[in-house]
Coordinates of C-alpha atoms in Angstrom, one line a residue:
Chain A
M1 CA 108.4 155.6 116.4
P2 CA 105.2 153.8 116.0
I3 CA 104.8 150.0 114.4
S4 CA 103.5 150.5 110.7
D5 CA 100.5 148.2 109.7
E6 CA 103.3 146.7 107.6
Q7 CA 105.9 145.2 110.2
I8 CA 102.4 143.9 111.8
T9 CA 101.3 141.9 108.5
R10 CA 105.5 140.6 108.4
L11 CA 105.0 139.6 112.0
I12 CA 102.5 137.0 111.0
Y13 CA 104.2 136.1 107.6
R14 CA 106.8 135.3 109.7
S15 CA 105.2 133.3 112.4
C16 CA 104.0 131.5 109.4
L17 CA 106.7 130.9 107.6
R18 CA 108.9 130.2 110.7
L19 CA 106.5 127.6 111.7
D20 CA 106.9 125.7 107.8
A21 CA 110.1 125.8 108.8
E22 CA 110.1 123.6 112.5
D23 CA 112.0 126.6 113.0
F24 CA 110.3 126.5 116.7
E25 CA 113.3 128.7 118.4
A26 CA 112.9 131.8 116.0
Y27 CA 109.5 131.1 115.7
L28 CA 109.2 131.8 119.7
E29 CA 111.6 134.7 119.9
L30 CA 107.7 136.1 117.8
F31 CA 106.3 136.1 120.6
A32 CA 105.9 138.2 123.4
P33 CA 106.6 136.9 127.4
E34 CA 103.1 135.9 128.8
F35 CA 101.6 135.0 125.3
E36 CA 99.0 132.4 125.2
Y37 CA 97.5 130.5 122.4
R38 CA 94.9 128.4 121.7
I39 CA 93.4 126.3 118.8
S40 CA 89.6 126.4 118.5
N41 CA 85.9 125.5 116.6
Y42 CA 82.2 125.6 117.6
S43 CA 81.6 121.8 117.2
V44 CA 78.3 121.3 116.2
E45 CA 78.1 117.7 117.5
I46 CA 78.0 118.5 121.0
R47 CA 76.9 122.1 120.0
K48 CA 79.4 124.4 121.7
D49 CA 82.3 126.4 121.3
Q50 CA 85.9 124.1 122.5
R51 CA 89.2 124.8 122.6
W52 CA 91.6 121.5 121.1
M53 CA 94.8 123.3 122.6
D54 CA 95.4 126.1 125.4
V55 CA 98.6 126.8 126.4
N56 CA 101.0 129.2 127.6
Q57 CA 104.8 130.1 126.6
D58 CA 106.1 127.9 129.1
E59 CA 104.1 124.6 128.1
Y60 CA 104.3 126.1 124.2
K61 CA 107.7 126.0 124.3
A62 CA 107.8 122.5 125.9
L63 CA 105.3 121.2 123.2
L64 CA 107.7 122.7 120.4
E65 CA 110.4 121.3 122.5
S66 CA 109.2 117.9 122.7
I67 CA 107.9 117.5 118.7
P68 CA 111.7 115.9 118.1
L69 CA 110.0 112.9 120.8
H70 CA 107.3 112.1 119.1
S71 CA 105.9 110.4 116.2
K72 CA 105.0 113.2 113.9
P73 CA 102.9 112.9 110.5
L74 CA 106.3 112.6 108.4
G75 CA 104.8 114.6 105.3
T76 CA 105.4 118.6 106.1
F77 CA 102.6 121.7 107.0
A78 CA 102.4 124.9 104.8
R79 CA 101.0 127.9 105.8
H80 CA 98.6 130.9 103.7
A81 CA 97.7 133.8 105.4
N82 CA 96.0 136.6 104.6
V83 CA 95.9 139.5 106.7
Y84 CA 92.2 140.6 106.4
D85 CA 92.1 143.8 109.6
I86 CA 94.4 145.7 111.9
E87 CA 92.1 147.3 114.0
R88 CA 94.5 150.2 116.8
N89 CA 94.2 149.5 120.3
G90 CA 96.2 152.5 122.2
E91 CA 99.2 152.8 121.4
D92 CA 100.2 149.1 122.5
R93 CA 97.6 146.7 121.3
A94 CA 96.8 146.4 118.0
K95 CA 94.0 143.0 117.5
V96 CA 94.7 142.1 113.7
T97 CA 93.0 138.9 112.1
T98 CA 94.3 136.5 109.9
F99 CA 93.1 134.1 107.0
L100 CA 94.4 131.0 107.0
T101 CA 94.8 127.8 104.7
V102 CA 97.2 124.8 105.6
Y103 CA 98.8 122.6 103.5
Y104 CA 100.2 119.1 104.5
T105 CA 102.4 117.5 101.9
T106 CA 102.5 113.6 102.1
P107 CA 106.0 111.4 102.1
D108 CA 105.3 110.7 98.8
G109 CA 104.8 114.5 97.5
G110 CA 101.1 115.1 97.2
T111 CA 99.6 117.9 98.8
K112 CA 96.1 118.9 100.5
V113 CA 93.7 121.5 102.9
F114 CA 94.8 120.3 106.3
A115 CA 92.3 122.9 107.5
V116 CA 91.5 126.4 107.3
G117 CA 90.6 128.9 109.8
K118 CA 91.6 132.2 111.1
Y119 CA 94.1 133.4 113.2
F120 CA 92.7 136.4 115.6
D121 CA 96.0 137.8 117.3
E122 CA 96.7 140.2 119.4
V123 CA 100.3 141.8 119.1
D124 CA 102.1 144.0 121.5
I125 CA 102.9 147.1 120.1
S126 CA 104.4 148.6 122.1
G127 CA 108.3 148.1 121.7
D128 CA 110.6 148.5 118.9
Q129 CA 109.3 145.1 117.1
P130 CA 105.7 143.8 117.0
L131 CA 105.1 140.8 119.0
I132 CA 102.6 138.7 119.1
A133 CA 101.4 138.7 122.8
D134 CA 98.1 136.1 122.4
R135 CA 96.6 133.7 119.9
E136 CA 94.1 132.0 119.2
V137 CA 93.8 129.9 116.0
R138 CA 89.6 129.5 115.3
L139 CA 89.3 126.4 112.8
E140 CA 86.6 125.9 110.6
T141 CA 87.9 122.5 109.6
R142 CA 86.7 120.4 112.1
E143 CA 87.8 116.8 110.5
V144 CA 91.7 117.2 110.5
G145 CA 92.5 113.6 109.6
I146 CA 95.2 112.0 111.9
G147 CA 95.7 114.9 113.6
S148 CA 99.1 116.7 114.4
I149 CA 101.7 117.3 117.7
V150 CA 103.0 120.2 115.1
P151 CA 100.8 123.8 116.1
M152 CA 98.8 126.0 113.2
Chain B
M1 CA 117.6 84.3 109.2
S2 CA 115.1 86.5 107.5
R3 CA 111.9 84.0 106.3
N4 CA 111.1 82.7 103.0
A5 CA 107.7 83.2 101.2
E6 CA 106.1 80.0 102.6
E7 CA 107.2 80.4 105.7
H8 CA 106.1 84.1 106.4
L9 CA 102.4 82.5 105.2
S10 CA 102.8 79.8 107.2
P11 CA 100.5 80.5 111.1
P12 CA 103.1 81.5 113.3
K13 CA 105.3 79.2 115.7
V14 CA 103.2 80.1 118.9
A15 CA 102.2 77.4 121.4
D16 CA 98.1 77.8 121.5
G17 CA 96.1 78.5 118.2
E18 CA 93.9 81.0 119.8
S19 CA 97.1 83.4 120.4
Y20 CA 97.2 85.1 116.6
I21 CA 94.7 86.1 114.4
H22 CA 94.3 86.8 110.2
A23 CA 95.2 89.8 108.9
S24 CA 92.0 89.4 106.7
V25 CA 90.1 89.8 109.1
Y26 CA 90.7 93.4 109.3
T27 CA 91.0 93.9 105.0
D28 CA 87.5 91.5 103.8
P29 CA 84.7 92.9 102.8
D30 CA 82.8 89.8 102.8
L31 CA 84.0 89.8 106.4
F32 CA 83.6 93.1 106.7
A33 CA 79.8 92.4 105.5
E34 CA 78.6 89.1 107.0
E35 CA 80.7 91.2 110.6
E36 CA 77.7 94.1 110.2
E37 CA 74.8 91.3 110.3
K38 CA 76.2 89.0 113.2
V39 CA 78.2 91.4 115.9
L40 CA 77.3 94.9 114.7
R41 CA 73.6 94.7 114.7
R42 CA 73.5 92.3 117.3
T43 CA 75.3 94.0 120.2
W44 CA 74.8 97.4 122.4
K45 CA 76.5 100.2 120.1
F46 CA 77.4 103.8 122.7
V47 CA 75.5 105.9 120.5
C48 CA 76.5 109.5 122.7
H49 CA 76.4 111.0 126.2
I50 CA 72.5 111.4 127.7
S51 CA 73.8 115.7 127.5
E52 CA 73.7 116.2 124.3
V53 CA 69.6 114.7 124.3
E54 CA 69.0 117.3 127.1
K55 CA 65.8 118.3 126.6
A56 CA 63.3 117.9 125.0
G57 CA 63.4 117.1 121.2
D58 CA 67.1 117.6 121.6
Y59 CA 68.5 114.9 118.9
R60 CA 71.8 113.8 117.9
T61 CA 72.1 112.1 113.6
H62 CA 74.8 109.2 113.7
Q63 CA 74.9 105.8 111.3
W64 CA 75.6 102.6 112.3
T65 CA 75.6 99.7 109.8
G66 CA 75.1 102.1 106.9
V67 CA 71.3 102.8 108.8
P68 CA 70.8 106.6 109.5
L69 CA 69.3 106.3 112.3
V70 CA 69.0 110.0 114.8
T71 CA 68.2 109.6 118.5
I72 CA 66.0 112.3 119.9
R73 CA 64.4 113.0 123.2
G74 CA 61.0 113.0 123.5
N75 CA 57.5 114.8 125.3
D76 CA 57.4 112.4 127.5
D77 CA 61.8 112.8 128.5
K78 CA 61.9 108.8 127.1
V79 CA 65.1 109.0 124.7
R80 CA 64.2 107.3 121.5
T81 CA 66.7 106.3 118.5
F82 CA 64.4 105.9 115.1
V83 CA 65.8 104.9 111.6
N84 CA 66.3 108.4 109.6
T85 CA 64.2 108.1 106.8
C86 CA 60.7 109.5 105.6
S87 CA 57.7 106.6 105.0
H88 CA 56.9 108.0 102.1
R89 CA 60.0 108.1 99.5
G90 CA 62.6 107.6 101.4
A91 CA 64.9 110.8 102.1
K92 CA 66.5 111.2 105.2
I93 CA 64.7 113.3 107.8
V94 CA 66.7 115.0 109.8
R95 CA 69.7 116.0 107.8
D96 CA 71.4 118.6 110.4
V97 CA 74.3 116.7 113.3
A98 CA 72.5 118.0 115.9
G99 CA 69.7 120.3 117.0
N100 CA 66.9 121.2 119.2
M101 CA 63.7 120.2 117.0
K102 CA 59.3 120.2 117.3
H103 CA 58.3 117.4 115.4
M104 CA 60.2 115.7 112.7
T105 CA 59.8 117.3 108.8
C106 CA 60.8 115.6 105.9
F107 CA 62.2 118.4 103.6
F108 CA 61.2 115.9 100.0
H109 CA 56.8 116.6 100.7
M110 CA 57.0 117.4 104.2
W111 CA 55.3 114.7 106.1
E112 CA 55.9 115.1 109.3
Y113 CA 56.6 112.6 112.5
D114 CA 56.2 114.0 116.6
L115 CA 59.5 113.5 118.6
E116 CA 57.7 109.4 119.4
G117 CA 58.0 108.9 115.9
N118 CA 54.3 108.6 114.9
C119 CA 53.5 110.3 111.4
T120 CA 51.9 113.8 112.1
Y121 CA 50.9 115.2 109.0
Q122 CA 51.1 114.8 105.4
P123 CA 49.5 117.8 103.2
R124 CA 46.6 116.8 101.3
E125 CA 46.0 114.0 103.2
E126 CA 43.0 112.9 101.8
G127 CA 44.6 112.1 98.3
Y128 CA 45.8 107.9 100.6
E129 CA 41.6 107.8 101.7
E130 CA 40.6 105.8 98.5
L131 CA 44.3 103.6 99.0
G132 CA 45.7 104.2 101.9
P133 CA 47.8 103.6 104.1
T134 CA 47.1 105.9 106.9
K135 CA 49.3 107.9 109.0
D136 CA 48.9 104.7 111.6
D137 CA 51.0 102.5 109.4
L138 CA 53.3 105.1 108.5
S139 CA 55.4 105.3 112.2
L140 CA 58.7 105.6 111.6
R141 CA 60.8 102.3 112.2
E142 CA 62.1 102.9 116.4
I143 CA 65.6 100.7 117.3
R144 CA 65.8 99.8 120.6
T145 CA 67.6 102.2 122.7
D146 CA 68.8 102.2 126.5
I147 CA 71.0 104.4 129.1
F148 CA 73.8 102.9 131.4
A149 CA 75.6 105.1 133.5
G150 CA 74.7 108.3 131.0
L151 CA 75.8 106.5 128.1
I152 CA 73.0 106.2 125.7
F153 CA 73.3 103.3 123.6
I154 CA 71.1 101.4 120.6
N155 CA 71.1 98.1 119.7
F156 CA 68.9 96.9 115.8
D157 CA 68.4 92.9 117.2
G158 CA 65.6 93.4 120.1
N159 CA 66.7 89.8 122.2
A160 CA 69.3 91.3 122.8
E161 CA 69.6 90.8 126.7
S162 CA 69.2 94.2 128.1
L163 CA 71.6 96.5 128.5
R164 CA 72.4 96.7 131.6
D165 CA 73.0 92.3 131.7
Y166 CA 75.5 93.0 128.4
I167 CA 77.5 95.4 130.5
G168 CA 77.3 93.3 133.8
E169 CA 80.6 94.0 136.8
A170 CA 82.4 96.0 133.3
G171 CA 80.4 99.0 134.5
E172 CA 82.5 98.6 137.9
P173 CA 85.0 100.3 136.9
F174 CA 82.7 104.0 135.6
E175 CA 79.3 103.8 137.3
K176 CA 79.5 105.3 140.1
I177 CA 81.7 107.8 139.1
F178 CA 79.9 109.1 136.3
N179 CA 76.3 108.6 138.3
N180 CA 78.1 110.6 141.5
H181 CA 78.3 113.8 139.1
E182 CA 76.5 115.5 136.6
L183 CA 78.2 115.2 133.5
E184 CA 78.0 116.8 130.2
V185 CA 80.4 116.7 127.4
F186 CA 83.2 119.5 126.8
H187 CA 84.7 117.7 124.0
Y188 CA 84.8 116.1 120.9
N189 CA 86.4 115.1 117.7
Q190 CA 85.9 113.3 114.7
T191 CA 88.9 111.5 112.3
H192 CA 88.6 109.5 109.3
V193 CA 91.1 106.7 109.7
K194 CA 92.2 105.1 107.1
G195 CA 92.0 101.3 109.3
N196 CA 89.5 99.2 110.2
W197 CA 87.2 99.9 113.2
K198 CA 88.5 96.8 115.4
A199 CA 92.5 97.6 114.8
W200 CA 91.4 101.1 116.2
Y201 CA 89.2 99.8 119.2
L202 CA 92.2 97.4 119.8
T203 CA 94.3 100.2 120.2
N204 CA 92.9 101.1 123.1
C205 CA 93.3 98.2 124.5
D206 CA 96.9 97.0 123.9
L207 CA 98.8 98.5 126.1
Y208 CA 101.9 97.0 125.4
H209 CA 102.0 100.4 123.2
E210 CA 102.2 102.6 125.7
W211 CA 106.4 102.4 125.2
S212 CA 106.0 103.9 122.4
H213 CA 105.0 107.7 123.4
L214 CA 106.3 109.3 125.0
V215 CA 103.6 110.6 127.8
N216 CA 102.9 107.2 128.9
R217 CA 106.7 105.9 128.6
T218 CA 107.7 109.6 130.7
T219 CA 105.1 109.2 133.3
S220 CA 103.8 105.5 133.5
V221 CA 105.7 102.9 132.0
L222 CA 108.7 103.0 134.0
T223 CA 106.9 103.4 137.0
K224 CA 107.1 101.7 140.0
G225 CA 103.6 99.8 140.2
Y226 CA 102.8 100.4 136.4
H227 CA 103.1 96.5 135.6
D228 CA 101.2 95.2 139.3
R229 CA 97.4 95.8 137.5
P230 CA 96.0 93.1 136.5
W231 CA 93.6 92.6 132.8
R232 CA 90.0 92.3 134.3
I233 CA 88.2 89.5 131.7
Q234 CA 84.7 90.0 132.0
P235 CA 81.6 88.3 130.0
N236 CA 80.1 89.6 126.3
G237 CA 83.7 90.6 125.2
H238 CA 84.3 93.0 127.8
G239 CA 87.7 93.9 130.4
Y240 CA 88.9 96.7 132.7
N241 CA 92.0 97.2 134.6
A242 CA 92.0 99.9 137.2
H243 CA 93.3 99.2 139.6
H244 CA 96.6 97.1 141.2
L245 CA 96.1 93.7 142.3
D246 CA 95.8 94.3 146.0
G247 CA 93.2 97.0 145.1
S248 CA 95.2 100.4 145.4
P249 CA 94.9 103.1 142.4
F250 CA 97.4 102.7 139.6
Q251 CA 98.2 106.6 139.9
V252 CA 100.5 108.4 136.6
N253 CA 103.2 110.9 137.3
Y254 CA 102.2 113.6 135.0
K255 CA 104.6 115.7 136.1
K256 CA 107.2 113.8 135.1
Y257 CA 106.6 115.3 131.4
K258 CA 107.9 118.9 130.8
S259 CA 106.2 121.6 132.2
W260 CA 102.8 119.4 133.2
E261 CA 101.4 119.4 136.6
N262 CA 100.0 116.8 138.5
R263 CA 96.6 116.1 138.3
D264 CA 95.9 116.0 141.9
H265 CA 93.1 118.4 141.8
L266 CA 89.8 118.7 140.0
V267 CA 89.4 115.3 140.4
F268 CA 86.2 113.1 140.0
K269 CA 84.9 111.6 143.2
G270 CA 85.7 107.9 143.5
L271 CA 88.8 108.4 141.9
A272 CA 92.4 109.3 143.3
P273 CA 94.4 111.7 142.2
G274 CA 96.7 111.5 139.1
E275 CA 94.5 107.3 138.9
F276 CA 94.3 105.8 135.7
R277 CA 91.8 103.0 134.6
V278 CA 89.9 101.8 131.4
T279 CA 87.2 100.1 130.5
D280 CA 86.4 98.1 127.0
I281 CA 82.8 98.0 126.3
F282 CA 82.6 94.8 123.8
P283 CA 82.8 95.5 120.8
N284 CA 84.0 98.6 120.6
L285 CA 83.3 101.8 123.1
S286 CA 86.4 102.9 125.5
V287 CA 86.2 104.6 128.3
F288 CA 89.3 105.9 130.1
F289 CA 90.1 107.8 133.2
R290 CA 92.6 110.3 133.8
A291 CA 92.5 111.9 137.2
T292 CA 90.8 114.6 136.2
C293 CA 89.5 113.7 132.8
I294 CA 87.1 111.2 131.2
R295 CA 87.4 110.0 127.7
L296 CA 84.6 108.2 125.8
N297 CA 85.9 106.6 122.2
H298 CA 84.4 104.3 120.4
S299 CA 84.6 104.0 116.0
T300 CA 81.6 103.9 113.5
P301 CA 82.9 101.1 110.8
I302 CA 82.0 102.6 106.8
A303 CA 84.4 100.0 105.2
P304 CA 86.8 96.9 106.5
G305 CA 89.8 100.0 105.8
H306 CA 87.8 103.2 106.4
C307 CA 85.5 103.5 110.2
I308 CA 85.2 107.2 111.9
M309 CA 86.6 107.0 114.4
E310 CA 85.1 109.5 117.7
E311 CA 85.7 110.8 121.4
R312 CA 84.0 113.8 123.4
G313 CA 85.4 114.6 127.0
L314 CA 83.5 115.0 130.0
A315 CA 83.0 117.4 132.6
I316 CA 81.2 118.1 136.0
K317 CA 78.5 120.5 134.2
G318 CA 78.0 124.1 136.2
E319 CA 82.0 123.8 137.4
S320 CA 83.5 127.1 137.1
R321 CA 85.3 128.5 133.8
E322 CA 88.7 128.7 136.1
D323 CA 87.8 124.8 136.4
R324 CA 86.9 124.1 133.8
R325 CA 89.4 125.5 131.7
M326 CA 91.8 123.3 133.7
R327 CA 90.0 120.9 133.2
T328 CA 90.3 121.0 128.8
K329 CA 93.9 121.9 129.3
Q330 CA 94.5 118.7 130.8
F331 CA 92.3 116.9 128.3
V332 CA 94.1 118.0 125.6
Q333 CA 97.1 117.1 126.2
I334 CA 96.1 114.0 126.1
W335 CA 93.4 113.3 123.3
G336 CA 92.2 114.6 120.4
P337 CA 93.7 116.3 117.3
F338 CA 96.7 118.0 118.5
S339 CA 97.0 116.2 120.7
R340 CA 100.2 113.6 122.2
N341 CA 98.6 110.8 122.2
A342 CA 95.4 110.2 120.0
S343 CA 97.6 111.2 117.1
E344 CA 99.5 108.7 117.6
D345 CA 97.7 106.9 117.8
C346 CA 95.5 107.3 114.0
A347 CA 99.2 106.8 112.3
Y348 CA 99.6 103.4 114.4
V349 CA 96.2 102.4 113.3
E350 CA 97.2 103.6 109.8
A351 CA 100.4 102.1 109.6
T352 CA 99.4 98.5 110.7
H353 CA 96.1 98.7 107.6
A354 CA 98.3 100.2 104.6
C355 CA 100.5 96.8 105.3
Q356 CA 97.0 94.6 106.1
E357 CA 95.4 95.3 103.4
A358 CA 98.4 94.8 101.4
G359 CA 98.5 91.4 102.2
A360 CA 102.2 91.9 103.6
N361 CA 101.6 91.1 107.5
P362 CA 98.9 87.9 106.7
Y363 CA 99.2 87.1 111.0
D364 CA 98.7 89.4 114.1
L365 CA 100.1 88.6 117.3
M366 CA 98.9 88.5 120.1
S367 CA 100.6 85.8 122.8
R368 CA 102.0 88.1 124.7
V369 CA 102.1 86.5 128.3
E370 CA 102.2 88.3 131.8
K371 CA 101.3 86.4 134.7
F372 CA 100.8 87.9 138.1
E373 CA 102.9 84.9 140.5
D374 CA 99.0 84.0 141.3
G375 CA 99.9 81.9 137.9
V376 CA 96.0 82.9 137.6
H377 CA 95.8 86.7 136.1
E378 CA 97.9 88.6 133.7
R379 CA 98.9 92.1 133.5
I380 CA 98.1 94.8 131.6
H381 CA 100.7 94.2 128.9
S382 CA 99.6 90.6 128.3
D383 CA 97.3 90.5 125.6
T384 CA 94.9 88.5 127.0
Y385 CA 92.7 91.2 126.6
L386 CA 92.9 91.2 122.5
R387 CA 92.3 87.3 123.0
H388 CA 89.6 87.5 124.8
F389 CA 88.1 90.2 122.1
W390 CA 88.5 87.7 119.3
G391 CA 87.6 84.5 121.3
E392 CA 83.2 86.7 121.4
W393 CA 83.9 87.8 117.9
S394 CA 84.8 84.3 116.5
R395 CA 81.7 83.3 118.2
L396 CA 79.4 86.0 117.3
M397 CA 81.1 85.5 114.3
G398 CA 80.7 81.4 113.4
R399 CA 84.4 81.9 112.5
P400 CA 88.3 81.5 114.0
A401 CA 89.5 84.8 114.3
N402 CA 92.8 83.4 113.1
N403 CA 91.8 81.4 110.1
P404 CA 88.2 82.2 109.3
K405 CA 88.0 82.5 105.5
N406 CA 89.3 78.5 105.5
F407 CA 93.2 80.0 103.8
M408 CA 95.6 78.2 105.0
E409 CA 93.4 75.2 103.6
A410 CA 92.3 76.3 100.8
A411 CA 96.8 76.8 100.0
E412 CA 96.6 73.3 100.3

């Protein structure tokens, strides 16, 4: 049975919920083997595209596992996503464009917008369940405060 | 046993009075204003890399001590910096951060300036014939600009020594390597840090804090030879650590961090695989090498508790897409807003400032001394560079950093 748009949409939203919960093991279950993950933007200062994170499956897994050992922001991140477009590319792949807003709630309870951007995902729809095969987080926001080791 | 208020406010019990500072140097508005005049406008300040203004008309806007500036390459290939305000009503002329233009046009009344700063056009200029001034009297104010190893610097002080003399031997760890390649900026990030600009800079100079970075702890601090590097103190407040005392390079073992590879490919000519160096140029530029990556880091002071930290990554111009991707990956593992180190550094500075601003921590200690057996050179976890920085700051300010406003005398 072909993968529906609803299943693809749910996959994207689940990736947000699991990352919000910092349930990294469950989050990684949503990705296909050999996936790649990038955070990118266009810098008006140097007039170039640039990447602020570029990892493969093993590197991403190791990064997520190491987060508790690093000094990370003490507050919490919450992602609001809206799937704008699903474009099928044959029976095996779908390109998904999702608008993303990331909020940061400080330890004392204040909340601010941390970043806005889009997920550009390539989803593997060849199996029983859709899986993210490639994710580019394309940020509009270029000033993200002290930053974060937790990916977007 | 805990300390009471009097004990807490008393100067630290150290043998040398220059081995601590008073926290007001980070928080006091009067000192900040005075510092702009006596330190920041009288020393050479890094602006950007030469690749950012590569062609005639390429520009980069910025500000220093609140003054809006534009650095631009002229048709004669010379890089100049102008105060970025129109001679007419004072509106900011160039409003974009970066770009290319044939001339500078003020959007308010359409006055134009050429790339050399001459006023070249006023709509219906005959209206100034009776009272003046003429266009010749209205050129832009130029700020002294010079280039060292592809790094563009400015100085508000027209009488200051030359940039080359100012940097002196402190350029030794990076000048030759920068000149071995044609470099370009491939990474840029700026962050508004809730902390003082000096605290940010000194985080780059306090290598003792590397204990707290998981990356440094794993790949460097616990490895053999890590502590066998001396600080090399240089005139004008500069310093660097680049080699072991015997002259051999310090090589970081990146493979010790899970999933990372060693940095023995794409190494800049003149460096050893995995080699680490850092050079600190007073008042606030740090030049880092991590074998395959070069980082330029400085900040723009906005207020006592606010600075804009900027970091740039340099790569070899014209390298293959694969090489650039690998270099970028390795750069953003450690630096950049989603990296393992830079974000942690920002957190350290902000946490410190929050306490200093409240007066909770009146003094900042810099009394670590770890000497080599020669009794002269100090190892990298010594605070020798911090003491050197504050010595230069005190000299320029005409005030001791450990008691800049006579707080202790006033308390008595």
